[in-house]
Amino acid sequence: MTAAGNGAQTAGRPTRLPRSARRKQLLAAAQEVFVAQGYHAAAMDDIAERAGVSKPVLYQHFPGKMDLYLALLDTHCDAIVAKVHDAMRGTSDNKERVSASVRAYFDFVDHESEAFRLVFESDLRNDPAVRQRVERVEQGCIAAITDTIISDTGVSRAHAELLASGLVGAAETAAQFWLAGGRQVPKAEAEALVAALSWRGIASFPLQGESA
């Protein structure tokens, strides 16, 4: 199945989509190609064919392959950071916050689009523009959790950042390990295991106003 849906052609004639819809279509096609082939092996011809458009149409929206790749990275990097922010803001129950943060990573790697490969398994990690976006994911997620830890415990920012980085690292690594291992543990159980491990550590820090 290609990303050329939404009526790429009608009665043999190309359909003129609104610019935003065409951009979305092209990004969907590019994602399928990049996930399947990696950046270096993918070609603009492949992406145009997958989208059911001509190369000139593709180049009207994206001047080059890197522009497509970075646009996809921006979308998915912003999405995972937003999910962790939502986990922090969605409840005042800190145990649930930890669970929701872990769930965000498992949901991301388990999505049928396999978009996580663009973020966590990119063959362009040494490219400065790609590296900056990947680092932004880690920094954004750590920042969201850091602010919550400071607010609730009153520990210093340096201590809070270190704790947050541990939670983010555990969630990301465990989610990828779970997927690479063939999902041998049911997803909900895997999430609960990692969340329990993280919670038992972070719960030892008393809330402000409580004694240790």
Coordinates of C-alpha atoms in Angstrom, one line a residue:
M1 CA 0.0 0.0 0.0
T2 CA 1.5 3.4 -0.9
A3 CA 1.0 6.8 0.5
A4 CA -0.6 8.0 -2.8
G5 CA -4.1 7.7 -1.4
N6 CA -6.5 10.6 -0.9
G7 CA -7.2 10.6 -4.6
A8 CA -3.8 11.1 -6.2
Q9 CA -5.6 10.7 -9.6
T10 CA -9.1 10.9 -10.7
A11 CA -10.2 9.5 -14.1
G12 CA -6.6 9.5 -15.2
R13 CA -6.0 13.1 -14.2
P14 CA -3.8 14.2 -11.3
T15 CA -5.8 15.7 -8.5
R16 CA -4.7 19.1 -7.2
L17 CA -4.5 18.8 -3.5
P18 CA -4.3 21.8 -1.2
R19 CA -0.6 22.5 -0.4
S20 CA -0.9 21.3 3.2
A21 CA -2.5 18.1 2.1
R22 CA 0.1 17.4 -0.6
R23 CA 2.9 18.1 1.9
K24 CA 1.3 15.6 4.3
Q25 CA 1.0 13.0 1.5
L26 CA 4.7 13.5 0.4
L27 CA 5.9 13.2 4.0
A28 CA 4.0 10.0 4.5
A29 CA 5.5 8.5 1.3
A30 CA 9.0 9.7 2.3
Q31 CA 8.6 8.1 5.8
E32 CA 7.7 4.7 4.3
V33 CA 10.8 4.9 2.0
F34 CA 13.2 6.1 4.7
V35 CA 12.1 3.5 7.2
A36 CA 12.3 0.7 4.7
Q37 CA 15.6 1.7 3.0
G38 CA 17.4 4.2 5.3
Y39 CA 18.4 7.7 4.2
H40 CA 21.4 6.8 2.1
A41 CA 19.6 4.1 0.0
A42 CA 16.4 6.1 -0.5
A43 CA 16.1 8.1 -3.7
M44 CA 13.7 11.0 -4.5
D45 CA 12.5 8.9 -7.5
D46 CA 11.4 6.2 -5.0
I47 CA 9.6 8.8 -2.8
A48 CA 7.8 10.4 -5.8
E49 CA 6.7 7.0 -7.1
R50 CA 5.5 6.0 -3.6
A51 CA 3.5 9.2 -3.4
G52 CA 2.1 8.8 -7.0
V53 CA 3.5 12.2 -8.1
S54 CA 6.1 13.4 -10.5
K55 CA 9.5 14.5 -9.3
P56 CA 8.8 18.1 -10.2
V57 CA 5.8 18.1 -7.9
L58 CA 8.0 16.6 -5.1
Y59 CA 10.7 19.2 -5.6
Q60 CA 8.1 22.0 -5.5
H61 CA 7.5 21.1 -1.9
F62 CA 11.0 19.8 -0.8
P63 CA 14.1 21.0 -2.6
G64 CA 16.0 17.9 -1.6
K65 CA 16.1 14.6 0.2
M66 CA 17.5 16.1 3.4
D67 CA 14.7 18.7 3.6
L68 CA 12.2 15.8 3.6
Y69 CA 14.1 13.9 6.2
L70 CA 14.5 16.9 8.5
A71 CA 10.8 17.7 8.2
L72 CA 9.9 14.2 9.3
L73 CA 12.4 14.3 12.1
D74 CA 10.9 17.6 13.3
T75 CA 7.4 16.1 13.3
H76 CA 8.3 12.9 15.3
C77 CA 10.8 14.6 17.6
D78 CA 8.2 17.1 18.6
A79 CA 5.6 14.4 19.1
I80 CA 7.6 12.3 21.6
V81 CA 8.6 15.5 23.6
A82 CA 4.9 16.5 23.6
K83 CA 3.9 13.1 24.9
V84 CA 6.3 13.3 27.8
H85 CA 5.1 16.9 28.6
D86 CA 1.5 15.6 28.6
A87 CA 2.6 12.8 31.0
M88 CA 3.8 15.4 33.4
R89 CA 0.8 17.7 33.1
G90 CA -1.9 15.2 32.8
T91 CA -2.0 14.2 36.5
S92 CA -0.6 15.2 39.8
D93 CA -0.1 11.6 40.7
N94 CA 3.7 11.1 40.4
K95 CA 3.5 7.3 40.1
E96 CA 1.1 7.8 37.1
R97 CA 3.5 10.4 35.7
V98 CA 6.3 7.9 35.7
S99 CA 4.0 5.2 34.1
A100 CA 2.8 7.7 31.4
S101 CA 6.4 8.7 30.6
V102 CA 7.4 5.1 30.1
R103 CA 4.2 4.4 28.1
A104 CA 5.1 7.3 25.8
Y105 CA 8.3 5.6 24.7
F106 CA 6.8 2.2 24.3
D107 CA 3.9 3.7 22.2
F108 CA 6.4 5.5 20.0
V109 CA 8.6 2.5 19.2
D110 CA 5.5 0.2 18.8
H111 CA 3.7 2.4 16.3
E112 CA 3.0 0.7 13.0
S113 CA 4.7 3.5 11.1
E114 CA 8.1 2.6 12.7
A115 CA 8.9 6.3 12.7
F116 CA 11.0 5.8 15.8
R117 CA 13.7 4.4 13.5
L118 CA 14.2 7.9 12.0
V119 CA 14.8 9.3 15.5
F120 CA 16.7 6.5 17.4
E121 CA 18.2 4.4 14.5
S122 CA 19.1 7.0 11.9
D123 CA 22.0 6.4 9.6
L124 CA 22.6 10.1 9.7
R125 CA 23.3 10.5 13.4
N126 CA 26.7 12.2 12.5
D127 CA 25.0 14.9 10.4
P128 CA 24.9 18.1 12.5
A129 CA 21.3 18.9 11.6
V130 CA 20.1 15.4 12.4
R131 CA 22.1 15.2 15.6
Q132 CA 20.8 18.5 16.8
R133 CA 17.2 17.2 16.4
V134 CA 17.8 13.9 18.1
E135 CA 19.6 15.6 21.0
R136 CA 16.6 18.0 21.2
V137 CA 14.3 15.0 21.9
E138 CA 16.4 13.8 24.8
Q139 CA 16.9 17.4 26.2
G140 CA 13.2 18.2 25.8
C141 CA 12.0 15.1 27.6
I142 CA 14.6 15.5 30.4
A143 CA 13.6 19.2 30.8
A144 CA 9.9 18.3 31.2
I145 CA 10.6 15.7 33.9
T146 CA 13.3 17.9 35.6
D147 CA 10.8 20.7 36.1
T148 CA 8.3 18.3 37.7
I149 CA 10.9 16.9 40.0
I150 CA 12.1 20.3 41.1
S151 CA 8.6 21.5 41.7
D152 CA 7.6 18.4 43.8
T153 CA 10.8 17.7 45.7
G154 CA 12.8 20.9 45.9
V155 CA 16.1 19.2 44.9
S156 CA 18.6 21.3 42.9
R157 CA 18.3 21.5 39.2
A158 CA 21.5 19.5 38.8
H159 CA 20.2 16.7 40.9
A160 CA 16.8 16.8 39.2
E161 CA 18.3 16.7 35.7
L162 CA 20.3 13.6 36.6
L163 CA 17.3 11.9 37.9
A164 CA 15.3 12.8 34.8
S165 CA 18.0 11.6 32.5
G166 CA 17.9 8.3 34.3
L167 CA 14.2 7.9 33.8
V168 CA 14.4 9.0 30.1
G169 CA 17.3 6.7 29.4
A170 CA 15.6 3.7 31.1
A171 CA 12.4 4.2 29.2
E172 CA 14.1 4.7 25.8
T173 CA 16.5 1.8 26.1
A174 CA 14.0 -0.6 27.5
A175 CA 11.4 0.2 24.9
Q176 CA 13.9 -0.4 22.1
F177 CA 15.2 -3.6 23.7
W178 CA 11.6 -4.9 24.1
L179 CA 10.9 -4.2 20.4
A180 CA 14.2 -5.7 19.1
G181 CA 13.6 -8.8 21.2
G182 CA 10.4 -9.5 19.5
R183 CA 7.9 -8.2 22.1
Q184 CA 8.3 -11.4 24.2
V185 CA 6.8 -9.6 27.2
P186 CA 3.2 -8.3 26.6
K187 CA 3.4 -4.5 26.1
A188 CA 1.4 -3.5 29.1
E189 CA 3.4 -5.8 31.3
A190 CA 6.7 -4.5 29.9
E191 CA 5.6 -0.9 30.5
A192 CA 4.6 -1.8 34.1
L193 CA 7.9 -3.5 34.8
V194 CA 10.0 -0.5 33.6
A195 CA 7.7 2.0 35.4
A196 CA 7.9 0.0 38.6
L197 CA 11.7 0.0 38.5
S198 CA 11.8 3.8 37.8
W199 CA 9.2 4.6 40.4
R200 CA 10.9 2.7 43.2
G201 CA 14.0 4.8 42.7
I202 CA 12.4 8.2 42.2
A203 CA 9.8 7.7 45.0
S204 CA 12.5 7.6 47.6
F205 CA 12.9 11.3 47.2
P206 CA 10.3 12.9 49.5
L207 CA 8.0 15.6 48.4
Q208 CA 8.5 19.1 49.6
G209 CA 7.3 19.4 53.2
E210 CA 7.7 15.7 53.9
S211 CA 10.5 14.2 55.9
A212 CA 12.8 11.6 54.2

